Short mmCIF file of C-alpha atoms in Angstrom, two decimals:
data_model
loop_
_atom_site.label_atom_id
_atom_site.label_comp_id
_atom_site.label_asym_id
_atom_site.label_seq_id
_atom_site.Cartn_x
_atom_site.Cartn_y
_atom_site.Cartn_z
CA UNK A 379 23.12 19.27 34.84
CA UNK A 380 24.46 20.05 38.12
CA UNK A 381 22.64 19.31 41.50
CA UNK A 382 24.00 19.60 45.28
CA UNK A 383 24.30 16.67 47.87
CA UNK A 384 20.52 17.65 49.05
CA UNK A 385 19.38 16.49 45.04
CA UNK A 386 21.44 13.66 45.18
CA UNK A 387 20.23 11.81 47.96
CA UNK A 388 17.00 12.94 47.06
CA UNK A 389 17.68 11.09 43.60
CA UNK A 390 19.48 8.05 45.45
CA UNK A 391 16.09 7.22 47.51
CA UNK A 392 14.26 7.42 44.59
CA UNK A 393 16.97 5.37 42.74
CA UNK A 394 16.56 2.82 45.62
CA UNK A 395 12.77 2.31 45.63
CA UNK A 396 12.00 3.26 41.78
CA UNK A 397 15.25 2.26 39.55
CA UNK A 398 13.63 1.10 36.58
CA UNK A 399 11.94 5.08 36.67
CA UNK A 400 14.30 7.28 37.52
CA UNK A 401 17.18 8.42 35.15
CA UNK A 402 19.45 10.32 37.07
CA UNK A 403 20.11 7.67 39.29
CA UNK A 404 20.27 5.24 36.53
CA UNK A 405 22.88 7.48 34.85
CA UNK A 406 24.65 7.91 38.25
CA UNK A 407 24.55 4.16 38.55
CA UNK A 408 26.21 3.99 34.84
CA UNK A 409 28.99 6.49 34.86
CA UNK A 410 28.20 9.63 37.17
CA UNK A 411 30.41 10.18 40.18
CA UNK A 412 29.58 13.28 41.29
CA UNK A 413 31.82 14.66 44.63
CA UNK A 414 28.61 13.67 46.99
CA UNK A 415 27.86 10.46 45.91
CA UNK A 416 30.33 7.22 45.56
CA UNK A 417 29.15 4.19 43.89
CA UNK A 418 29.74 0.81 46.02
CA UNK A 419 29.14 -2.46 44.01
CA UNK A 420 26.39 -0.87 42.52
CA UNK A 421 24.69 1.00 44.90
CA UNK A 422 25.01 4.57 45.80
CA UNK A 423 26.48 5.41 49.06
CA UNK A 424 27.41 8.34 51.46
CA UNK A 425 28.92 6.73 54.23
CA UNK A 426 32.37 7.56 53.19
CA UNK A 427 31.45 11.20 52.31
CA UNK A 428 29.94 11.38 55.77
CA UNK A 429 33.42 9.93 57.55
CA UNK A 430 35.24 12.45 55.45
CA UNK A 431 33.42 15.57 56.28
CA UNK A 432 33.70 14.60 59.77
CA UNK A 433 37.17 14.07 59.88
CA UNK A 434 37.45 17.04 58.31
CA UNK A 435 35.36 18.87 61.05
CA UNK A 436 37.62 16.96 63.54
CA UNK A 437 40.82 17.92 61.94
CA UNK A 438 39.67 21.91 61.99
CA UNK A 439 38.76 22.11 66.04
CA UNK A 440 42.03 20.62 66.93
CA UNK A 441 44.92 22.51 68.65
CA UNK A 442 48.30 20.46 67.59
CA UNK A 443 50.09 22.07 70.59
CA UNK A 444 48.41 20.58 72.93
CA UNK A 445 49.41 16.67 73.55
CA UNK A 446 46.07 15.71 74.87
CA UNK A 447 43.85 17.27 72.13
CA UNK A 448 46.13 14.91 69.53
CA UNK A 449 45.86 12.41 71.49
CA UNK A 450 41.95 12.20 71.62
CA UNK A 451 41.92 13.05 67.73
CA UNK A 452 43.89 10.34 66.99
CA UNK A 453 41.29 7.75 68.89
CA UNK A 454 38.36 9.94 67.36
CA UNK A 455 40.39 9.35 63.82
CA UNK A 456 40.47 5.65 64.55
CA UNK A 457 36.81 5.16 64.93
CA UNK A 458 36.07 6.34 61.54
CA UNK A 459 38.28 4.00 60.12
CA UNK A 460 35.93 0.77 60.21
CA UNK A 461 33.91 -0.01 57.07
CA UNK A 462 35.61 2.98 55.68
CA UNK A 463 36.76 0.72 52.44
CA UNK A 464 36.19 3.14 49.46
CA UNK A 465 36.86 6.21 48.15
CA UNK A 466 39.44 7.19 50.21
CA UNK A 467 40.42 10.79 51.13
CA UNK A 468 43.65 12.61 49.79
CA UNK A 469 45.49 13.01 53.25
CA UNK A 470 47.74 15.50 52.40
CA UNK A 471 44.43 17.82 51.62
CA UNK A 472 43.12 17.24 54.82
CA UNK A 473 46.93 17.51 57.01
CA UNK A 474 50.74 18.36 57.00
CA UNK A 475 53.25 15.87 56.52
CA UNK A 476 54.51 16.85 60.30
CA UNK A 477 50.83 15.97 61.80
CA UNK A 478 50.91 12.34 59.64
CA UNK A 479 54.28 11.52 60.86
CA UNK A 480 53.15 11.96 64.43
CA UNK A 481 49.93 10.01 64.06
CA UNK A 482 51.95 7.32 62.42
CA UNK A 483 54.58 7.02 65.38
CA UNK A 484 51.38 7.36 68.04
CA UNK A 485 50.09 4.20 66.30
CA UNK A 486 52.51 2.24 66.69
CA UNK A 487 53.23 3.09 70.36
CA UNK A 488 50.05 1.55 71.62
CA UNK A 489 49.38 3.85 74.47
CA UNK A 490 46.26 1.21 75.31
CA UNK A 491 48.55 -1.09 75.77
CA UNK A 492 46.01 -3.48 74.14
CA UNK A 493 47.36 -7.20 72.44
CA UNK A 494 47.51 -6.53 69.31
CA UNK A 495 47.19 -3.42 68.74
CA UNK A 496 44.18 -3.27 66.15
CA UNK A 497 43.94 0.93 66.38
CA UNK A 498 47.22 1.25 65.50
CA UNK A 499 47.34 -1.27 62.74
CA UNK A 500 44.20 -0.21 61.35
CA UNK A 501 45.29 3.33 60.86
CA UNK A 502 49.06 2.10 59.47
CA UNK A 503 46.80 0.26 57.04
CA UNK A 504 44.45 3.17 56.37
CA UNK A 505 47.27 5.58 55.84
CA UNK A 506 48.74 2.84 53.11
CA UNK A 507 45.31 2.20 51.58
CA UNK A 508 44.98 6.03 51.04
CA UNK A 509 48.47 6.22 48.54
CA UNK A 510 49.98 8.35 51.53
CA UNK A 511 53.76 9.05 50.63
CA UNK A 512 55.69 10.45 52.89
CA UNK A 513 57.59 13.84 51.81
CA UNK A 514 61.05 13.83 53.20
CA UNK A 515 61.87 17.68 55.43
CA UNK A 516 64.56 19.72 53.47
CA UNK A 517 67.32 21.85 55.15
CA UNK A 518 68.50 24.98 54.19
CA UNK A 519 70.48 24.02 51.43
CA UNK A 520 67.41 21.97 49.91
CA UNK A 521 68.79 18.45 50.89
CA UNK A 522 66.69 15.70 52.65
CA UNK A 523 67.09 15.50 56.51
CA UNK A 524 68.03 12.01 57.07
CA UNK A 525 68.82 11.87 60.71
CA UNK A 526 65.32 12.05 62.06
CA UNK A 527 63.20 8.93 64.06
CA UNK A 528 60.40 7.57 62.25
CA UNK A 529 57.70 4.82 63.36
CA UNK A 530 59.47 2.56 61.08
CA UNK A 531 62.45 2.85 63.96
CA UNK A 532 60.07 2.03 66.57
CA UNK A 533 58.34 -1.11 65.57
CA UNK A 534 59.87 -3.47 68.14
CA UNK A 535 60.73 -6.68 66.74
CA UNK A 536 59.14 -8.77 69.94
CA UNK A 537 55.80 -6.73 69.46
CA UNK A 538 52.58 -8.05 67.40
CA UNK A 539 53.20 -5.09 65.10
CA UNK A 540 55.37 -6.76 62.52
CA UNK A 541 52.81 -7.10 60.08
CA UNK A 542 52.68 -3.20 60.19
CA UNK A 543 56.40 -2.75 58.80
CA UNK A 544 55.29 -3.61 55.17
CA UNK A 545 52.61 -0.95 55.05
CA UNK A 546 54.99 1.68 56.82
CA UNK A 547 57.23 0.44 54.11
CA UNK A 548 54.76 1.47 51.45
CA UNK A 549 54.54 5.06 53.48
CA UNK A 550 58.13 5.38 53.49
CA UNK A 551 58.87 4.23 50.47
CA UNK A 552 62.21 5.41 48.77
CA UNK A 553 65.27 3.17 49.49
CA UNK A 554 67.36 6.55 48.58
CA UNK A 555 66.54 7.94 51.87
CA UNK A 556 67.86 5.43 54.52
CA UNK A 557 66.56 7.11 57.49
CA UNK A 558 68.26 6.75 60.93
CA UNK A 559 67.53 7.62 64.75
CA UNK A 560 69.70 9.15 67.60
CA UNK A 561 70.98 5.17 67.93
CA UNK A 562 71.77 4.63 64.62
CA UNK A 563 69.24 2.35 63.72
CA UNK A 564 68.35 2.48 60.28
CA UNK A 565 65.70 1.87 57.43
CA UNK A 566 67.67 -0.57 55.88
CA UNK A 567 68.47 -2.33 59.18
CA UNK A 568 64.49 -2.64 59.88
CA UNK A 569 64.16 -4.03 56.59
CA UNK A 570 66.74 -6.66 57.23
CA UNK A 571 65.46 -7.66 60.71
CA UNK A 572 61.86 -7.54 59.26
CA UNK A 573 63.59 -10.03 56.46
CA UNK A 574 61.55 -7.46 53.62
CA UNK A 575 63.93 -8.81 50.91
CA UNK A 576 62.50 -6.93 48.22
CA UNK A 577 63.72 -3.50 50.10
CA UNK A 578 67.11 -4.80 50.89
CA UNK A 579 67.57 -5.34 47.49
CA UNK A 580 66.36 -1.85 46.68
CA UNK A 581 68.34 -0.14 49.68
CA UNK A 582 71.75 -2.45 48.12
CA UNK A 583 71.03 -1.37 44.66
CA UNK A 584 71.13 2.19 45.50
CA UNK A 585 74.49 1.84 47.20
CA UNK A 586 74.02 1.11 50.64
CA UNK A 587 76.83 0.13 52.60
CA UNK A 588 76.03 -3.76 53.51
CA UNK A 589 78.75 -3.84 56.53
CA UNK A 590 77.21 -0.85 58.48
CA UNK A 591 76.45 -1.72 62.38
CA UNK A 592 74.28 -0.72 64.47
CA UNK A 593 76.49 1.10 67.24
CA UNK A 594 74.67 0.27 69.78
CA UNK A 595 74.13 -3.10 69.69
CA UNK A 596 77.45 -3.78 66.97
CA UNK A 597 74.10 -6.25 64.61
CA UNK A 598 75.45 -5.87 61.24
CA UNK A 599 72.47 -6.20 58.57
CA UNK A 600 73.78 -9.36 58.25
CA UNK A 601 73.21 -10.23 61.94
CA UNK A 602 69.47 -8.65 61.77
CA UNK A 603 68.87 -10.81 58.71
CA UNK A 604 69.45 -14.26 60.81
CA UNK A 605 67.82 -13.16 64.04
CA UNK A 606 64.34 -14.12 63.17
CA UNK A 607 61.55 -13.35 64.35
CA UNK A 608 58.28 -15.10 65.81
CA UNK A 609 55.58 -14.40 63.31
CA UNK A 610 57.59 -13.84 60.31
CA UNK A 611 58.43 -16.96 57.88
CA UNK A 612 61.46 -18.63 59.59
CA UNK A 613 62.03 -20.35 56.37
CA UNK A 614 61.97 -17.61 54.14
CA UNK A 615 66.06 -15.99 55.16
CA UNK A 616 65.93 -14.37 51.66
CA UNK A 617 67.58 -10.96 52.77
CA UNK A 618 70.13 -12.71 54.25
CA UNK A 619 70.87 -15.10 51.17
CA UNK A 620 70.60 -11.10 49.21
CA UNK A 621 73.83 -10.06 51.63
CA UNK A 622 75.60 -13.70 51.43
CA UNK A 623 75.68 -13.06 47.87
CA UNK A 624 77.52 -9.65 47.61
CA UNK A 625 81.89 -10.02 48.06
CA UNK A 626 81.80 -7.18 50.18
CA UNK A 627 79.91 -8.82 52.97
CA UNK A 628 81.60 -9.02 56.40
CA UNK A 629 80.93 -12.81 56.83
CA UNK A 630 82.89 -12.90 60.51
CA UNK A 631 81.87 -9.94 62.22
CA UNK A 632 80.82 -9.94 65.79
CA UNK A 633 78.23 -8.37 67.56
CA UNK A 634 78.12 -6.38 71.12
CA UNK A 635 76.98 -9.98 72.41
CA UNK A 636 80.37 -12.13 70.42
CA UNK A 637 78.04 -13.87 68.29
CA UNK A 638 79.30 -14.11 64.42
CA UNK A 639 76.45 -14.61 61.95
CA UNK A 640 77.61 -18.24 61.50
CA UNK A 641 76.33 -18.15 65.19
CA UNK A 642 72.91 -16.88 64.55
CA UNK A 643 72.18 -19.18 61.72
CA UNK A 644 73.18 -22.62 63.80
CA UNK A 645 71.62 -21.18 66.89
CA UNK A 646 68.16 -20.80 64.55
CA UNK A 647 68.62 -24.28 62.86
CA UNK A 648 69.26 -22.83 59.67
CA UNK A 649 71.02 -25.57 57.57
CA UNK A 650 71.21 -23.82 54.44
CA UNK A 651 71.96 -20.53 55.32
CA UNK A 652 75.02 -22.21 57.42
CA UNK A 653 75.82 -24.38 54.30
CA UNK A 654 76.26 -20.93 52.57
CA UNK A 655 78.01 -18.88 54.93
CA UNK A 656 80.95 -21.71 54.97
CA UNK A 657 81.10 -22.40 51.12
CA UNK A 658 81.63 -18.40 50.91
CA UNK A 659 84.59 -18.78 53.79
CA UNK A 660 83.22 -17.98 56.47
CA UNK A 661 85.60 -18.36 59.75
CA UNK A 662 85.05 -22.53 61.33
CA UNK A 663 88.57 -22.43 63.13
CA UNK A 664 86.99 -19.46 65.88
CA UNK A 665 83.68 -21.21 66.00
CA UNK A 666 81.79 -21.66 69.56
CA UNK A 667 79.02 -23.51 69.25
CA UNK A 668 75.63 -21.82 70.66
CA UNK A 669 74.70 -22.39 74.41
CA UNK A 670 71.79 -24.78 75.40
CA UNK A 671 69.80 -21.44 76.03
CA UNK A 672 70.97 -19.65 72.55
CA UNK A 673 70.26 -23.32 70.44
CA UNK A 674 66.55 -22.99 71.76
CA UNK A 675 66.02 -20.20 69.95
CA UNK A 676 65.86 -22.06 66.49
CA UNK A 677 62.01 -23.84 68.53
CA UNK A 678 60.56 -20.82 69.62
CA UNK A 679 57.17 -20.07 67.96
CA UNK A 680 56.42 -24.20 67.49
CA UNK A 681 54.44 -25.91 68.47
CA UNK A 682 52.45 -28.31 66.10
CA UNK A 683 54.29 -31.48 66.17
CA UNK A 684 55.05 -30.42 61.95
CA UNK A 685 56.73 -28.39 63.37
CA UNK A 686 58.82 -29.49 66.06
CA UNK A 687 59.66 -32.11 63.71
CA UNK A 688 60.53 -30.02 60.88
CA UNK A 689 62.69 -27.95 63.46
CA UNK A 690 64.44 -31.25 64.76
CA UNK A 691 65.77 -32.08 61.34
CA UNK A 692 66.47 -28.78 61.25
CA UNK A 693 68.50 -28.77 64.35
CA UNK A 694 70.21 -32.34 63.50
CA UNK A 695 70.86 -30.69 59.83
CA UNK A 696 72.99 -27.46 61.30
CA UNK A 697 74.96 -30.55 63.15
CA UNK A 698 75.85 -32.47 59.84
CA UNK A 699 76.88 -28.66 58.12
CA UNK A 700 79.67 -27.90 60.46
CA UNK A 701 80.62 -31.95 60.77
CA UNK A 702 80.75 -31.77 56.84
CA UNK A 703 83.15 -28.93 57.26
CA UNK A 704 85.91 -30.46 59.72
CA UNK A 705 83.66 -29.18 62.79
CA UNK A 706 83.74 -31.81 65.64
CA UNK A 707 81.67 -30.65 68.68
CA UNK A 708 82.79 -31.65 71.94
CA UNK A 709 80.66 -33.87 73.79
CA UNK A 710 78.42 -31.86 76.03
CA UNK A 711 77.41 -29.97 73.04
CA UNK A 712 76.09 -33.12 71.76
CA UNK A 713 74.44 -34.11 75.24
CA UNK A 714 73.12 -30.35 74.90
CA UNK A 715 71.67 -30.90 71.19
CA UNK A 716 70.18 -34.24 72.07
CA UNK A 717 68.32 -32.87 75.20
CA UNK A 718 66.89 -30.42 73.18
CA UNK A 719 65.25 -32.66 70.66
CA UNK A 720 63.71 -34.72 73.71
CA UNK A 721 62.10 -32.04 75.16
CA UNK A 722 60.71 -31.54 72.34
CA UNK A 723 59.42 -34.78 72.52
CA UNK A 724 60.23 -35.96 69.02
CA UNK A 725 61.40 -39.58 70.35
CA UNK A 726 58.12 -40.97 71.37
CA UNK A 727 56.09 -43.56 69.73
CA UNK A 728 53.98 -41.24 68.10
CA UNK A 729 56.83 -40.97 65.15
CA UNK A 730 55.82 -44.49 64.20
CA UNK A 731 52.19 -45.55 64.84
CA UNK A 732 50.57 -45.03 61.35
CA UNK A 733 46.43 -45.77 62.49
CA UNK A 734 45.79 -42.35 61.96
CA UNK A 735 46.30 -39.57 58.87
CA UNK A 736 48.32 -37.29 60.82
CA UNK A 737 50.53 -39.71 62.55
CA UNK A 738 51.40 -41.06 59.02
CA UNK A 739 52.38 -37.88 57.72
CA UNK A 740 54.49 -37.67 60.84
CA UNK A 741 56.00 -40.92 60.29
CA UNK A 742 56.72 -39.91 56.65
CA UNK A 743 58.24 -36.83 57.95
CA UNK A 744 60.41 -38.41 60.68
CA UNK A 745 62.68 -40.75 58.10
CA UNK A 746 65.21 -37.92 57.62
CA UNK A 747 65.41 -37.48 61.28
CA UNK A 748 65.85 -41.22 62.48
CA UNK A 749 68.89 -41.26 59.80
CA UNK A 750 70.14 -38.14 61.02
CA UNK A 751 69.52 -39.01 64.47
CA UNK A 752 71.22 -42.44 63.83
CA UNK A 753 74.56 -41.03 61.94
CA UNK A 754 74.67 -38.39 64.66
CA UNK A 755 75.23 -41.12 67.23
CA UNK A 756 77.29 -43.54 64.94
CA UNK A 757 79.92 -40.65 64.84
CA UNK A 758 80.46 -40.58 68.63
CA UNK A 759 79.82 -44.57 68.62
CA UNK A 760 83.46 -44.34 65.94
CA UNK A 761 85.10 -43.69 69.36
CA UNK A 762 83.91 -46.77 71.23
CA UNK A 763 85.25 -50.26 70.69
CA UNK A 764 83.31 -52.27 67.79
CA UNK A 765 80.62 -54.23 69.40
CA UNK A 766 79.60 -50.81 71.06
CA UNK A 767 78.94 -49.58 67.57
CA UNK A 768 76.93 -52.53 66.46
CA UNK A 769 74.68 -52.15 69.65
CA UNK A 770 74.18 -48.19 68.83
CA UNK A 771 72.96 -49.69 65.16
CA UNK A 772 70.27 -51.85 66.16
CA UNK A 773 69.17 -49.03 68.58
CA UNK A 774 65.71 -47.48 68.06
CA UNK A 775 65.59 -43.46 68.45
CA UNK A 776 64.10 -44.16 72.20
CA UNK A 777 66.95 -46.47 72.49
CA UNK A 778 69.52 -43.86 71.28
CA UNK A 779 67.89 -40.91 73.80
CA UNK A 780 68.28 -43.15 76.29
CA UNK A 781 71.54 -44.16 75.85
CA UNK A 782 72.64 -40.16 75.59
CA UNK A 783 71.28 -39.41 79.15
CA UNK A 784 72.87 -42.80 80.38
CA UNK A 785 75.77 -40.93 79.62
CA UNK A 786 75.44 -38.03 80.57
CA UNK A 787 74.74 -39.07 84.20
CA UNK A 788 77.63 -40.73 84.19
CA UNK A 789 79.55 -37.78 82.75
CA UNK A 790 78.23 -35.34 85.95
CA UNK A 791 78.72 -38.02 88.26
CA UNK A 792 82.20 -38.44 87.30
CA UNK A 793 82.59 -34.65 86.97
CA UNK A 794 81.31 -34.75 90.35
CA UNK A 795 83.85 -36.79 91.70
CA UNK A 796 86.18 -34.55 89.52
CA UNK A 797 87.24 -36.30 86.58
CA UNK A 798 86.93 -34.68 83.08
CA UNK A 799 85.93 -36.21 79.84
CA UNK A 800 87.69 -35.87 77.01
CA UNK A 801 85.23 -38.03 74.32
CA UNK A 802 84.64 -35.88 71.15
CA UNK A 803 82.19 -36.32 68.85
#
């Protein structure tokens, strides 16, 4: 039997107030979809029909030529998005692949300017939700244009939009078409700096070049891998660990900026990731340690005390790496390392009062860093005469802090008065 939208919401009210009587509805309820009427956990709705012949409506008054009419739509197209869960509409029905792409790109520019951009992540989301693919342009000769900016390319890295990059990703979805803009910048380079590790591996299986730099800032994927990124797991460098593994990886180049990837991964307290670079030969004789400024980059993000613990073992871990290695750092990088951990006031009492839950988890969790803290002052204590060596072991962590800036005001004083010390550690 066939009926129009009119007979079906007719059916649906009577459904609503008279189920056990009406057997249309109960047979809609059972296994009729019909193109009016969508079944929601068991009851019969037309919201989403409604959005969709709106949108449609929408989509046919629009002029595309004009920059303020698709501007407007795309805030109009927003607006239907909430609660619009189910039965979602083919897109490519309803618009071009030309008219997605530049919705997708307007999303992610966040014209409001708003925090966190919830239009433009709803839509990325919608757009996903919908099985969207995107349909790469051919030229003449039939073969995929490659060099072309998408809004994959202009996701910035410092913006709350990172959680967007794994729906574009499901948009834009084939690792055989590596995208890149008028900078060089990549597909595969956002899904190293976005650490996406299962698309790395997808973009390396298909043959992409792991060495390739991005001109204008010389990153190789290797460097985006280790730059991190607040928001994103900083303990999760599997993309990086992907391109550590491969022979052909360029373990020593540097960047526009002269940082090596070695670099990166001390300068983001990232003992294991420094562990591997060196057992695959990566270059120790060159190595600079970070500045004060560049090693703070391995706290930003934290701020539980967790997790400025967690990143102080960290930090003191990187340390005992490069020592392990024949790596001595000279002493104002260990002044430089130490100030860091107290300001991030990881030497208070706090790490060993135990009357409360948390501060016994903390105390738990600060064992590895009082013997790491200890055996990172025992080194430079090697270099002192004896009975200054059993004083730094009956030291307690406030005791060792305090002893480091002891010295170090006695370092600028006497670099004051234009003396130079030559203590390594």
């Amino acid at each position: 039997m066939s009926f129009t939208r009119d007979d079906c919401i007719r059916e649906r009210r009577s459904w609503t107030d008279h189920l056990p009587c009406c057997k249309l509805a109960r047979r809609i309820y059972e296994s009729h979809t019909c193109s009016f009427c969508f079944v929601k956990d068991g009851f019969g709705t037309h919201v989403e029909q409604d959005k969709l012949e709106k949108l449609r409506s929408m989509r046919a008054k629009i002029n595309w030529k004009l920059k303020k009419q698709r501007r407007s739509f795309y805030r109009d197209f927003t607006e239907l998005l909430v609660d619009w869960n189910d039965q979602l509409p083919d897109l490519r029905v309803i618009f071009r692949g030309v008219e997605i792409d530049w919705l997708l790109q307007e999303a992610v520019r966040n014209r409001e300017k708003t925090p966190y951009n919830y239009r433009g992540r709803l839509f990325i989301r919608f757009v996903a939700r919908s099985q969207y693919k995107h349909v790469p342009w051919l030229d003449r000769e039939g073969r995929p244009e490659l060099r072309r900016t998408t809004s994959l390319h202009r996701i910035d890295p410092s913006s709350t939009m990172c959680d967007a990059v794994r729906d574009l990703f499901q948009i834009y979805d084939r690792c055989d078409l590596n995208y890149v803009d008028s900078h060089g910048y990549t597909h595969f380079h956002v899904a190293c700096r976005f650490n996406l590790h299962v698309k790395v591996k997808h973009f390396l299986d298909l043959g992409q070049d792991p060495n390739q730099v991005v001109p204008r800032t010389g990153d190789s994927p290797l460097h985006l891998a280790l730059q991190g990124i607040e928001g994103v797991d900083q303990s999760n460098y599997k993309s990086a660990e992907l391109l550590l593994e491969r022979d052909d990886t360029d373990l020593d180049v540097a960047n526009a900026e002269g940082s090596t990837p070695l670099q990166l991964a001390v300068a983001n307290h990232l003992p294991d990731v420094v562990d591997q670079l060196l057992n695959e030969g990566a270059n120790l004789s060159n190595f600079v340690f970070p500045t004060k400024s560049y090693f703070a980059r391995g706290s930003r993000g934290v701020s539980s005390l967790n997790n400025k613990l967690h990143g102080t073992v960290q930090a003191l871990k990187v340390v005992e790496c490069l020592k392990k290695k024949g790596y001595r750092l000279s002493l104002s990088d260990a002044l430089m390392v130490t100030e860091y951990i107290t300001k991030l006031g990881l030497t208070k009492k706090y790490l060993v009062r135990k009357e409360t839950l948390i501060e016994r988890i903390m105390s738990y969790a600060s064992y590895p860093f009082q013997i790491l803290s200890r055996r990172f002052s025992w080194e430079w204590g090697m270099n002192l005469p004896f009975v200054c060596y059993i004083i730094i072991d009956n030291l307690t962590n406030n005791g060792l802090t305090s002893m480091w800036f002891a010295l170090k005001e006695r370092i600028e004083e006497n670099l004051w008065h234009g003396s130079t010390p030559s203590v390594g550690i």
